[in-house]
Amino acid sequence: MNVGVTLATAERVLRQLRRDPRTLALVLLVPPLLLTLFRYVFDGSQMTFNRIGGPLVGIFPFTMMFVVTSIAMLRERTSGTLERLMTLPLAKLDLLLGYALAFAVVAVAQACIACGVAFSFLNLNVNGSVAVVIGLAVMNAVLGMATGLFTSAFARSEFQAVQFLPAVVFPQMLLCGLIAPRDHMTHVLQLIAYVLPLTWAYDALAHAVAGTGDAKIVWDALILLGVIVAALALGATTLRRRTS
């Protein structure tokens, strides 16, 4: 790993994102707008918003970062940018870590904006630590980024990359416990849920919102960190120069 190459790659990606205001608006504004919509859908039930809104503070950024990073990496391959870069003396891990670092910066900004809107303007109340909820929201955004970089290796077009959203993200949202408690599901679905990273993300956020289970939050966060590292490592091994 070459730190200079990694930082140079991250700087290049951030410059590209700065010149793409529509993508920045999509990444930074859509999660707080969705939270606002959700808040007023349950305008007559603040307790429901407090219970589900906390986890959504992390789940919405996860979803947006997954979509944006998978399409951005795929576009680099289809345009031939990766093919030209990999003729230079740099490793795949340097390249992927550069992208990860750049999008991690965006993920932090995205999660902080979503949390700021939720707690300051939408009156989201949590029994636990607001700082912990914000930290978990940032981790979820980074998880979405890492998962998006990994899954982009299996797409050959932007249309296929978008198709991974219902294939990868939606089942996790259905099974994580957000819509229905997992103990009300069949045993098979419970087993599937426990191997999906969004389940652990939801559990950590739910405990943080309720202000219970500090040890559980730490355990869930460590699992998420392991998934992030594994996704980036697998992404480096499956990274192809070009998608035909």
Coordinates of N, CA and C in Angstrom, one line a residue:
M1 N 0.8 -1.2 0.0 CA 0.0 0.0 0.0 C 0.9 1.2 0.0
N2 N 0.6 2.2 -0.9 CA 1.3 3.5 -1.0 C 0.3 4.6 -0.5
V3 N 0.7 5.2 0.6 CA -0.2 6.3 1.1 C -0.3 7.4 0.2
G4 N 0.7 7.8 -0.5 CA 0.7 8.9 -1.4 C -0.3 8.7 -2.6
V5 N -0.2 7.4 -3.1 CA -1.1 7.1 -4.2 C -2.6 7.1 -3.7
T6 N -2.8 6.5 -2.6 CA -4.2 6.5 -2.0 C -4.7 7.9 -1.8
L7 N -4.0 8.8 -1.3 CA -4.4 10.1 -1.1 C -4.6 10.9 -2.4
A8 N -3.8 10.6 -3.3 CA -3.9 11.3 -4.6 C -5.2 10.8 -5.3
T9 N -5.5 9.5 -5.2 CA -6.7 9.0 -5.8 C -8.0 9.6 -5.1
A10 N -7.9 9.7 -3.8 CA -9.0 10.3 -3.0 C -9.2 11.7 -3.4
E11 N -8.2 12.5 -3.6 CA -8.3 13.9 -4.0 C -8.9 14.0 -5.4
R12 N -8.5 13.1 -6.3 CA -9.1 13.1 -7.7 C -10.6 12.9 -7.7
V13 N -11.0 11.9 -6.9 CA -12.4 11.5 -6.8 C -13.2 12.6 -6.2
L14 N -12.7 13.3 -5.2 CA -13.4 14.4 -4.5 C -13.5 15.6 -5.5
R15 N -12.5 15.8 -6.3 CA -12.6 16.9 -7.3 C -13.7 16.6 -8.3
Q16 N -13.8 15.3 -8.7 CA -14.8 14.9 -9.7 C -16.2 15.1 -9.1
L17 N -16.4 14.7 -7.8 CA -17.7 14.9 -7.1 C -18.0 16.4 -7.0
R18 N -17.0 17.2 -6.7 CA -17.3 18.7 -6.6 C -17.8 19.3 -7.9
R19 N -17.4 18.7 -9.0 CA -17.9 19.2 -10.3 C -19.2 18.5 -10.8
D20 N -19.8 17.7 -9.9 CA -21.0 17.1 -10.2 C -22.1 17.5 -9.1
P21 N -22.6 18.7 -9.2 CA -23.6 19.1 -8.2 C -24.8 18.3 -8.1
R22 N -25.3 17.7 -9.1 CA -26.5 16.8 -9.0 C -26.2 15.6 -8.2
T23 N -25.1 15.0 -8.3 CA -24.8 13.8 -7.5 C -24.6 14.3 -6.0
L24 N -23.9 15.4 -5.8 CA -23.8 15.9 -4.4 C -25.1 16.2 -3.8
A25 N -26.0 16.8 -4.6 CA -27.4 17.0 -4.1 C -28.1 15.8 -3.7
L26 N -27.9 14.7 -4.6 CA -28.6 13.5 -4.4 C -28.1 12.8 -3.1
V27 N -26.8 12.9 -2.9 CA -26.1 12.2 -1.7 C -26.5 13.0 -0.4
L28 N -26.3 14.3 -0.5 CA -26.4 15.1 0.8 C -27.8 15.5 1.1
L29 N -28.7 15.7 0.2 CA -30.0 16.2 0.4 C -31.2 15.2 0.5
V30 N -31.0 14.1 -0.2 CA -32.1 13.1 -0.3 C -32.4 12.5 1.1
P31 N -31.4 12.0 1.9 CA -31.7 11.4 3.2 C -32.4 12.4 4.1
P32 N -32.0 13.6 4.3 CA -32.8 14.5 5.2 C -34.2 14.8 4.6
L33 N -34.3 14.8 3.3 CA -35.6 15.1 2.7 C -36.6 13.9 3.0
L34 N -36.0 12.7 2.9 CA -36.8 11.4 3.2 C -37.2 11.4 4.7
L35 N -36.3 11.8 5.5 CA -36.6 11.8 7.0 C -37.7 12.8 7.2
T36 N -37.6 14.0 6.5 CA -38.7 15.0 6.7 C -40.0 14.4 6.3
L37 N -40.0 13.8 5.1 CA -41.3 13.2 4.6 C -41.8 12.1 5.6
F38 N -40.9 11.3 6.1 CA -41.3 10.3 7.1 C -41.9 10.9 8.3
R39 N -41.3 12.0 8.8 CA -41.7 12.7 10.0 C -43.2 13.2 9.8
Y40 N -43.5 13.7 8.7 CA -44.9 14.3 8.5 C -45.9 13.2 8.0
V41 N -45.4 12.1 7.6 CA -46.3 11.0 7.4 C -46.9 10.5 8.7
F42 N -46.0 10.6 9.7 CA -46.4 10.2 11.1 C -46.6 11.4 11.9
D43 N -47.2 12.5 11.4 CA -47.3 13.8 12.1 C -48.1 13.6 13.3
G44 N -49.1 12.7 13.4 CA -49.9 12.5 14.5 C -49.4 11.5 15.5
S45 N -48.2 11.0 15.3 CA -47.6 10.0 16.2 C -46.1 10.2 16.3
Q46 N -45.8 11.1 17.2 CA -44.4 11.4 17.4 C -43.6 10.2 18.0
M47 N -44.3 9.4 18.8 CA -43.7 8.2 19.3 C -43.2 7.2 18.3
T48 N -44.0 7.1 17.2 CA -43.6 6.2 16.1 C -42.4 6.8 15.4
F49 N -42.4 8.1 15.2 CA -41.2 8.7 14.5 C -40.0 8.6 15.4
N50 N -40.1 8.7 16.7 CA -39.0 8.6 17.6 C -38.4 7.1 17.6
R51 N -39.3 6.2 17.5 CA -38.9 4.8 17.5 C -38.2 4.3 16.2
I52 N -38.8 4.7 15.1 CA -38.3 4.3 13.8 C -37.4 5.3 13.1
G53 N -37.6 6.6 13.4 CA -36.8 7.6 12.8 C -35.3 7.5 13.1
G54 N -35.0 7.1 14.4 CA -33.6 6.9 14.8 C -32.8 5.9 13.9
P55 N -33.3 4.7 13.7 CA -32.7 3.8 12.8 C -32.6 4.3 11.4
L56 N -33.7 5.0 10.9 CA -33.7 5.5 9.6 C -32.6 6.5 9.3
V57 N -32.2 7.2 10.4 CA -31.1 8.2 10.3 C -29.8 7.5 9.7
G58 N -29.7 6.2 10.0 CA -28.5 5.5 9.5 C -28.9 4.7 8.3
I59 N -30.1 4.2 8.1 CA -30.4 3.3 7.0 C -30.6 4.1 5.7
F60 N -31.1 5.3 5.7 CA -31.2 6.2 4.5 C -29.8 6.5 4.0
P61 N -28.8 6.9 4.8 CA -27.5 7.2 4.2 C -26.9 5.9 3.7
F62 N -27.1 4.8 4.3 CA -26.6 3.5 3.8 C -27.1 3.2 2.4
T63 N -28.3 3.4 2.2 CA -28.9 3.2 0.9 C -28.4 4.1 -0.2
M64 N -28.3 5.4 0.1 CA -27.8 6.4 -0.9 C -26.4 6.1 -1.2
M65 N -25.5 5.9 -0.2 CA -24.1 5.7 -0.5 C -23.9 4.4 -1.3
F66 N -24.7 3.4 -1.1 CA -24.6 2.1 -1.8 C -24.9 2.4 -3.3
V67 N -25.9 3.2 -3.6 CA -26.2 3.4 -5.0 C -25.2 4.3 -5.7
V68 N -24.8 5.4 -5.0 CA -23.9 6.3 -5.6 C -22.5 5.7 -5.9
T69 N -22.0 5.0 -4.9 CA -20.6 4.5 -5.0 C -20.6 3.3 -6.0
S70 N -21.6 2.5 -6.1 CA -21.6 1.4 -7.0 C -21.6 1.9 -8.5
I71 N -22.4 3.0 -8.7 CA -22.5 3.5 -10.1 C -21.2 4.3 -10.4
A72 N -20.7 5.0 -9.4 CA -19.5 5.8 -9.7 C -18.3 4.9 -10.0
M73 N -18.1 3.8 -9.3 CA -17.0 2.9 -9.6 C -17.2 2.2 -11.0
L74 N -18.5 1.9 -11.3 CA -18.8 1.2 -12.6 C -18.5 2.2 -13.7
R75 N -18.8 3.5 -13.5 CA -18.6 4.5 -14.6 C -17.1 4.6 -14.8
E76 N -16.3 4.5 -13.8 CA -14.8 4.6 -14.0 C -14.3 3.4 -14.8
R77 N -14.9 2.3 -14.7 CA -14.5 1.1 -15.5 C -15.0 1.2 -16.9
T78 N -16.3 1.6 -17.1 CA -16.8 1.7 -18.5 C -16.2 2.8 -19.3
S79 N -15.8 3.8 -18.6 CA -15.1 4.9 -19.4 C -13.7 4.7 -19.7
G80 N -13.1 3.6 -19.1 CA -11.7 3.3 -19.3 C -10.7 3.9 -18.4
T81 N -11.3 4.7 -17.4 CA -10.4 5.4 -16.5 C -9.6 4.4 -15.6
L82 N -10.2 3.4 -15.1 CA -9.5 2.4 -14.4 C -8.4 1.7 -15.2
E83 N -8.7 1.4 -16.4 CA -7.7 0.7 -17.3 C -6.5 1.6 -17.5
R84 N -6.7 2.9 -17.6 CA -5.5 3.8 -17.8 C -4.8 3.9 -16.5
L85 N -5.5 4.0 -15.3 CA -4.9 4.2 -14.0 C -4.0 3.0 -13.7
M86 N -4.5 1.8 -14.0 CA -3.9 0.6 -13.6 C -2.7 0.2 -14.5
T87 N -2.4 1.0 -15.5 CA -1.1 0.9 -16.3 C 0.0 1.6 -15.5
L88 N -0.4 2.3 -14.5 CA 0.6 3.0 -13.7 C 1.0 2.1 -12.5
P89 N 2.1 2.4 -11.9 CA 2.6 1.5 -10.8 C 1.8 1.7 -9.5
L90 N 0.6 1.2 -9.4 CA -0.2 1.3 -8.2 C -1.0 0.0 -8.1
A91 N -1.2 -0.3 -6.8 CA -1.9 -1.6 -6.5 C -3.4 -1.4 -6.5
K92 N -4.1 -2.5 -6.7 CA -5.6 -2.4 -6.7 C -6.1 -1.9 -5.3
L93 N -5.4 -2.3 -4.2 CA -5.8 -1.9 -2.9 C -5.6 -0.4 -2.7
D94 N -4.5 0.2 -3.3 CA -4.3 1.6 -3.3 C -5.5 2.4 -3.9
L95 N -5.8 1.9 -5.1 CA -6.9 2.5 -5.9 C -8.2 2.4 -5.1
L96 N -8.6 1.2 -4.6 CA -9.9 1.1 -3.9 C -9.9 1.9 -2.6
L97 N -8.8 1.9 -1.9 CA -8.8 2.7 -0.6 C -8.9 4.2 -0.9
G98 N -8.3 4.6 -2.1 CA -8.5 6.0 -2.4 C -10.0 6.4 -2.7
Y99 N -10.7 5.5 -3.4 CA -12.1 5.7 -3.6 C -12.8 5.6 -2.3
A100 N -12.5 4.6 -1.5 CA -13.1 4.5 -0.2 C -12.9 5.7 0.7
L101 N -11.7 6.3 0.7 CA -11.5 7.4 1.6 C -12.3 8.6 1.1
A102 N -12.3 8.8 -0.2 CA -13.1 10.0 -0.8 C -14.6 9.8 -0.5
F103 N -15.1 8.7 -0.7 CA -16.5 8.5 -0.4 C -16.8 8.4 1.1
A104 N -15.8 8.1 1.9 CA -16.0 8.1 3.3 C -16.2 9.5 3.8
V105 N -15.5 10.4 3.2 CA -15.6 11.9 3.5 C -17.0 12.3 3.2
V106 N -17.5 11.9 2.0 CA -18.9 12.3 1.7 C -19.9 11.6 2.6
A107 N -19.6 10.4 3.0 CA -20.5 9.6 3.9 C -20.6 10.3 5.2
V108 N -19.5 10.8 5.7 CA -19.5 11.5 7.0 C -20.4 12.8 6.9
A109 N -20.2 13.5 5.8 CA -21.0 14.8 5.6 C -22.5 14.4 5.5
Q110 N -22.8 13.4 4.7 CA -24.1 13.0 4.5 C -24.8 12.6 5.8
A111 N -24.2 11.7 6.6 CA -24.8 11.3 7.9 C -24.9 12.4 8.9
C112 N -24.0 13.3 8.9 CA -24.0 14.5 9.8 C -25.2 15.4 9.4
I113 N -25.4 15.7 8.1 CA -26.5 16.5 7.7 C -27.8 15.9 8.1
A114 N -27.9 14.6 7.8 CA -29.2 13.9 8.1 C -29.5 13.9 9.6
C115 N -28.5 13.7 10.4 CA -28.7 13.7 11.8 C -29.0 15.1 12.3
G116 N -28.3 16.1 11.7 CA -28.6 17.5 12.1 C -30.0 17.9 11.9
V117 N -30.5 17.5 10.7 CA -31.9 17.8 10.3 C -32.9 17.1 11.3
A118 N -32.6 15.8 11.5 CA -33.5 15.0 12.3 C -33.6 15.5 13.8
F119 N -32.4 15.9 14.4 CA -32.4 16.3 15.8 C -32.8 17.8 16.0
S120 N -32.4 18.6 15.0 CA -32.6 20.0 15.2 C -33.9 20.5 14.7
F121 N -34.4 20.0 13.5 CA -35.6 20.5 12.9 C -36.8 19.6 13.0
L122 N -36.5 18.3 13.1 CA -37.7 17.4 13.1 C -38.0 16.9 14.5
N123 N -37.3 17.4 15.5 CA -37.5 17.1 16.9 C -37.5 15.6 17.2
L124 N -36.5 14.9 16.6 CA -36.3 13.5 16.9 C -35.8 13.4 18.3
N125 N -36.4 12.6 19.1 CA -36.0 12.4 20.5 C -35.5 11.0 20.7
V126 N -34.4 10.8 21.3 CA -33.9 9.5 21.7 C -33.5 9.4 23.1
N127 N -33.7 8.3 23.7 CA -33.3 8.1 25.1 C -31.8 7.9 25.4
G128 N -31.1 7.5 24.3 CA -29.7 7.3 24.4 C -28.9 8.5 24.0
S129 N -27.6 8.3 23.8 CA -26.7 9.4 23.4 C -26.9 9.8 22.0
V130 N -27.1 11.1 21.7 CA -27.2 11.6 20.3 C -25.9 11.3 19.6
A131 N -24.8 11.5 20.3 CA -23.5 11.3 19.7 C -23.3 9.9 19.2
V132 N -23.8 8.9 20.0 CA -23.7 7.5 19.5 C -24.5 7.3 18.3
V133 N -25.7 7.8 18.3 CA -26.6 7.7 17.1 C -25.9 8.3 15.9
I134 N -25.3 9.5 16.0 CA -24.6 10.1 14.9 C -23.4 9.2 14.4
G135 N -22.7 8.7 15.4 CA -21.5 7.9 15.0 C -21.9 6.6 14.3
L136 N -23.0 6.0 14.7 CA -23.5 4.8 14.0 C -24.1 5.1 12.7
A137 N -24.7 6.3 12.5 CA -25.2 6.8 11.2 C -24.0 6.9 10.2
V138 N -22.9 7.5 10.7 CA -21.7 7.6 9.9 C -21.2 6.2 9.5
M139 N -21.2 5.3 10.4 CA -20.7 4.0 10.1 C -21.6 3.3 9.1
N140 N -22.9 3.5 9.2 CA -23.8 2.9 8.2 C -23.6 3.5 6.8
A141 N -23.3 4.8 6.8 CA -23.0 5.4 5.5 C -21.7 4.8 4.9
V142 N -20.7 4.6 5.7 CA -19.5 4.0 5.2 C -19.7 2.6 4.8
L143 N -20.6 1.9 5.6 CA -20.9 0.5 5.2 C -21.6 0.5 3.8
G144 N -22.5 1.4 3.6 CA -23.1 1.5 2.3 C -22.1 1.7 1.2
M145 N -21.1 2.6 1.5 CA -20.1 2.9 0.5 C -19.2 1.6 0.2
A146 N -18.8 0.9 1.2 CA -18.0 -0.3 1.0 C -18.7 -1.4 0.3
T147 N -20.0 -1.6 0.6 CA -20.8 -2.6 0.0 C -21.0 -2.2 -1.5
G148 N -21.2 -0.9 -1.8 CA -21.4 -0.4 -3.1 C -20.2 -0.6 -4.0
L149 N -19.0 -0.4 -3.4 CA -17.8 -0.6 -4.1 C -17.6 -2.1 -4.5
F150 N -17.9 -2.9 -3.5 CA -17.8 -4.4 -3.8 C -18.8 -4.9 -4.8
T151 N -20.0 -4.5 -4.7 CA -21.0 -5.1 -5.6 C -20.9 -4.5 -7.0
S152 N -20.2 -3.3 -7.2 CA -20.1 -2.8 -8.5 C -19.2 -3.7 -9.4
A153 N -18.4 -4.6 -8.8 CA -17.6 -5.5 -9.6 C -18.5 -6.5 -10.4
F154 N -19.7 -6.7 -10.0 CA -20.6 -7.7 -10.6 C -21.6 -7.1 -11.6
A155 N -21.5 -5.8 -11.8 CA -22.4 -5.1 -12.8 C -21.6 -4.8 -14.1
R156 N -22.3 -4.8 -15.2 CA -21.7 -4.5 -16.5 C -22.2 -3.2 -17.0
S157 N -23.3 -2.6 -16.4 CA -23.8 -1.4 -16.9 C -24.4 -0.7 -15.7
E158 N -24.7 0.6 -15.8 CA -25.3 1.4 -14.7 C -26.7 0.9 -14.4
F159 N -27.4 0.4 -15.4 CA -28.7 -0.2 -15.2 C -28.6 -1.4 -14.2
Q160 N -27.6 -2.3 -14.5 CA -27.4 -3.4 -13.6 C -27.0 -3.0 -12.2
A161 N -26.2 -1.9 -12.1 CA -25.8 -1.5 -10.8 C -27.0 -1.0 -10.0
V162 N -27.9 -0.3 -10.6 CA -29.1 0.1 -10.0 C -30.0 -1.1 -9.5
Q163 N -29.9 -2.1 -10.3 CA -30.7 -3.3 -10.0 C -30.3 -4.0 -8.7
F164 N -29.0 -3.7 -8.3 CA -28.5 -4.3 -7.1 C -29.3 -3.7 -5.9
L165 N -29.9 -2.5 -6.0 CA -30.6 -1.9 -4.9 C -31.7 -2.8 -4.4
P166 N -32.7 -3.2 -5.3 CA -33.7 -4.1 -4.8 C -33.2 -5.5 -4.5
A167 N -32.1 -5.9 -5.1 CA -31.6 -7.2 -4.9 C -30.8 -7.4 -3.6
V168 N -30.1 -6.3 -3.2 CA -29.2 -6.4 -2.0 C -29.7 -5.6 -0.9
V169 N -30.2 -4.4 -1.1 CA -30.6 -3.5 0.0 C -32.0 -3.8 0.5
F170 N -33.0 -3.9 -0.4 CA -34.4 -4.0 0.0 C -34.6 -5.2 0.9
P171 N -34.1 -6.4 0.5 CA -34.3 -7.6 1.4 C -33.8 -7.4 2.8
Q172 N -32.6 -6.7 2.9 CA -32.1 -6.4 4.2 C -33.0 -5.5 5.0
M173 N -33.6 -4.5 4.4 CA -34.5 -3.6 5.1 C -35.7 -4.3 5.5
L174 N -36.2 -5.3 4.8 CA -37.4 -6.1 5.2 C -37.1 -7.0 6.3
L175 N -35.9 -7.5 6.4 CA -35.5 -8.6 7.4 C -34.8 -8.0 8.6
C176 N -34.3 -6.8 8.6 CA -33.5 -6.3 9.7 C -34.3 -6.1 11.0
G177 N -35.6 -6.0 10.9 CA -36.4 -5.7 12.1 C -37.1 -4.3 12.1
L178 N -36.8 -3.5 11.1 CA -37.4 -2.2 11.0 C -38.9 -2.2 10.8
I179 N -39.3 -3.1 9.9 CA -40.8 -3.1 9.6 C -41.5 -4.0 10.5
A180 N -40.9 -5.2 10.8 CA -41.6 -6.1 11.7 C -40.5 -6.8 12.6
P181 N -40.8 -7.0 13.9 CA -39.8 -7.7 14.8 C -39.3 -9.0 14.2
R182 N -38.1 -9.3 14.3 CA -37.5 -10.5 13.7 C -38.1 -11.8 14.4
D183 N -38.4 -11.7 15.7 CA -38.9 -12.8 16.4 C -40.3 -13.2 16.0
H184 N -41.0 -12.4 15.2 CA -42.3 -12.7 14.6 C -42.2 -13.4 13.2
M185 N -40.9 -13.5 12.7 CA -40.7 -14.1 11.4 C -40.5 -15.6 11.6
T186 N -40.5 -16.3 10.4 CA -40.2 -17.7 10.5 C -38.8 -17.9 10.8
H187 N -38.5 -19.1 11.3 CA -37.1 -19.4 11.7 C -36.1 -19.3 10.6
V188 N -36.5 -19.7 9.3 CA -35.6 -19.5 8.2 C -35.2 -18.1 7.9
L189 N -36.2 -17.2 8.0 CA -36.0 -15.8 7.8 C -35.1 -15.2 8.9
Q190 N -35.3 -15.6 10.1 CA -34.5 -15.2 11.2 C -33.0 -15.5 11.0
L191 N -32.8 -16.8 10.5 CA -31.4 -17.2 10.2 C -30.8 -16.4 9.1
I192 N -31.6 -16.1 8.1 CA -31.1 -15.3 7.0 C -30.7 -13.9 7.5
A193 N -31.6 -13.3 8.3 CA -31.4 -12.0 8.8 C -30.1 -11.8 9.5
Y194 N -29.7 -12.8 10.3 CA -28.5 -12.7 11.1 C -27.2 -12.7 10.3
V195 N -27.3 -13.0 9.1 CA -26.1 -13.0 8.2 C -26.0 -11.7 7.4
L196 N -27.0 -10.9 7.5 CA -27.1 -9.6 6.7 C -26.6 -8.5 7.6
P197 N -25.7 -7.7 7.0 CA -25.1 -6.6 7.8 C -26.0 -5.5 8.3
L198 N -27.1 -5.3 7.5 CA -28.0 -4.2 7.9 C -28.8 -4.6 9.2
T199 N -28.9 -5.9 9.5 CA -29.5 -6.4 10.7 C -28.7 -5.9 11.9
W200 N -27.4 -6.0 11.9 CA -26.6 -5.5 13.0 C -26.6 -4.0 13.1
A201 N -26.7 -3.4 11.9 CA -26.7 -1.9 11.9 C -28.0 -1.4 12.5
Y202 N -29.1 -2.1 12.2 CA -30.4 -1.7 12.8 C -30.4 -2.0 14.3
D203 N -29.9 -3.1 14.7 CA -29.8 -3.4 16.1 C -29.1 -2.4 16.9
A204 N -27.9 -2.0 16.4 CA -27.1 -1.0 17.1 C -27.8 0.3 17.2
L205 N -28.4 0.7 16.1 CA -29.2 2.0 16.2 C -30.4 1.9 17.1
A206 N -31.1 0.8 17.1 CA -32.3 0.6 17.9 C -31.9 0.7 19.4
H207 N -30.8 0.1 19.7 CA -30.3 0.1 21.1 C -29.8 1.5 21.5
A208 N -29.2 2.2 20.6 CA -28.7 3.6 20.8 C -29.9 4.5 21.0
V209 N -30.9 4.3 20.2 CA -32.1 5.2 20.4 C -32.8 4.9 21.7
A210 N -32.9 3.6 22.1 CA -33.6 3.3 23.3 C -32.7 3.6 24.6
G211 N -31.4 3.8 24.3 CA -30.5 4.0 25.5 C -30.2 2.8 26.3
T212 N -30.2 1.6 25.7 CA -30.0 0.3 26.4 C -28.9 -0.5 25.6
G213 N -28.3 -1.4 26.4 CA -27.4 -2.3 25.8 C -26.1 -1.7 25.2
D214 N -25.3 -1.1 26.1 CA -24.1 -0.5 25.6 C -23.1 -1.5 25.0
A215 N -23.0 -2.7 25.7 CA -22.2 -3.7 25.2 C -22.7 -4.3 23.9
K216 N -24.0 -4.4 23.7 CA -24.5 -4.8 22.5 C -24.2 -3.9 21.3
I217 N -24.3 -2.6 21.6 CA -23.9 -1.6 20.6 C -22.5 -1.7 20.2
V218 N -21.6 -1.9 21.1 CA -20.2 -2.1 20.8 C -20.0 -3.3 19.9
W219 N -20.6 -4.4 20.3 CA -20.5 -5.7 19.6 C -21.0 -5.5 18.1
D220 N -22.2 -4.9 18.0 CA -22.7 -4.7 16.7 C -21.8 -3.8 15.8
A221 N -21.3 -2.7 16.5 CA -20.4 -1.8 15.7 C -19.1 -2.6 15.3
L222 N -18.6 -3.5 16.1 CA -17.4 -4.2 15.7 C -17.7 -5.1 14.5
I223 N -18.9 -5.7 14.5 CA -19.3 -6.6 13.4 C -19.4 -5.7 12.1
L224 N -20.0 -4.5 12.2 CA -20.1 -3.7 11.1 C -18.7 -3.3 10.6
L225 N -17.8 -3.0 11.5 CA -16.4 -2.6 11.1 C -15.8 -3.8 10.3
G226 N -16.0 -5.0 10.8 CA -15.5 -6.2 10.1 C -16.0 -6.3 8.7
V227 N -17.3 -6.1 8.6 CA -18.0 -6.2 7.3 C -17.4 -5.1 6.3
I228 N -17.2 -3.9 6.8 CA -16.6 -2.9 6.0 C -15.2 -3.3 5.5
V229 N -14.4 -3.7 6.4 CA -13.0 -4.2 6.0 C -13.1 -5.3 5.0
A230 N -14.0 -6.3 5.3 CA -14.1 -7.4 4.4 C -14.6 -7.0 3.0
A231 N -15.5 -6.1 2.9 CA -16.1 -5.6 1.7 C -15.0 -4.9 0.8
L232 N -14.2 -4.1 1.5 CA -13.1 -3.4 0.8 C -12.1 -4.4 0.3
A233 N -11.7 -5.4 1.1 CA -10.7 -6.4 0.7 C -11.2 -7.2 -0.4
L234 N -12.5 -7.6 -0.4 CA -13.0 -8.4 -1.5 C -13.2 -7.6 -2.7
G235 N -13.5 -6.3 -2.5 CA -13.6 -5.4 -3.7 C -12.2 -5.2 -4.4
A236 N -11.1 -5.2 -3.6 CA -9.8 -5.1 -4.2 C -9.5 -6.4 -5.0
T237 N -9.9 -7.6 -4.6 CA -9.6 -8.8 -5.3 C -10.4 -9.0 -6.5
T238 N -11.6 -8.4 -6.5 CA -12.5 -8.6 -7.7 C -12.5 -7.4 -8.6
L239 N -11.7 -6.4 -8.3 CA -11.6 -5.2 -9.1 C -11.1 -5.5 -10.5
R240 N -11.9 -5.2 -11.6 CA -11.4 -5.4 -12.9 C -11.1 -4.0 -13.6
R241 N -10.2 -4.1 -14.5 CA -9.7 -2.8 -15.2 C -10.8 -2.2 -16.0
R242 N -11.6 -3.0 -16.6 CA -12.6 -2.5 -17.6 C -13.8 -3.4 -17.6
T243 N -15.0 -2.8 -17.8 CA -16.2 -3.6 -18.1 C -16.6 -3.3 -19.5
S244 N -16.7 -4.4 -20.3 CA -17.0 -4.3 -21.7 C -18.5 -4.3 -21.9

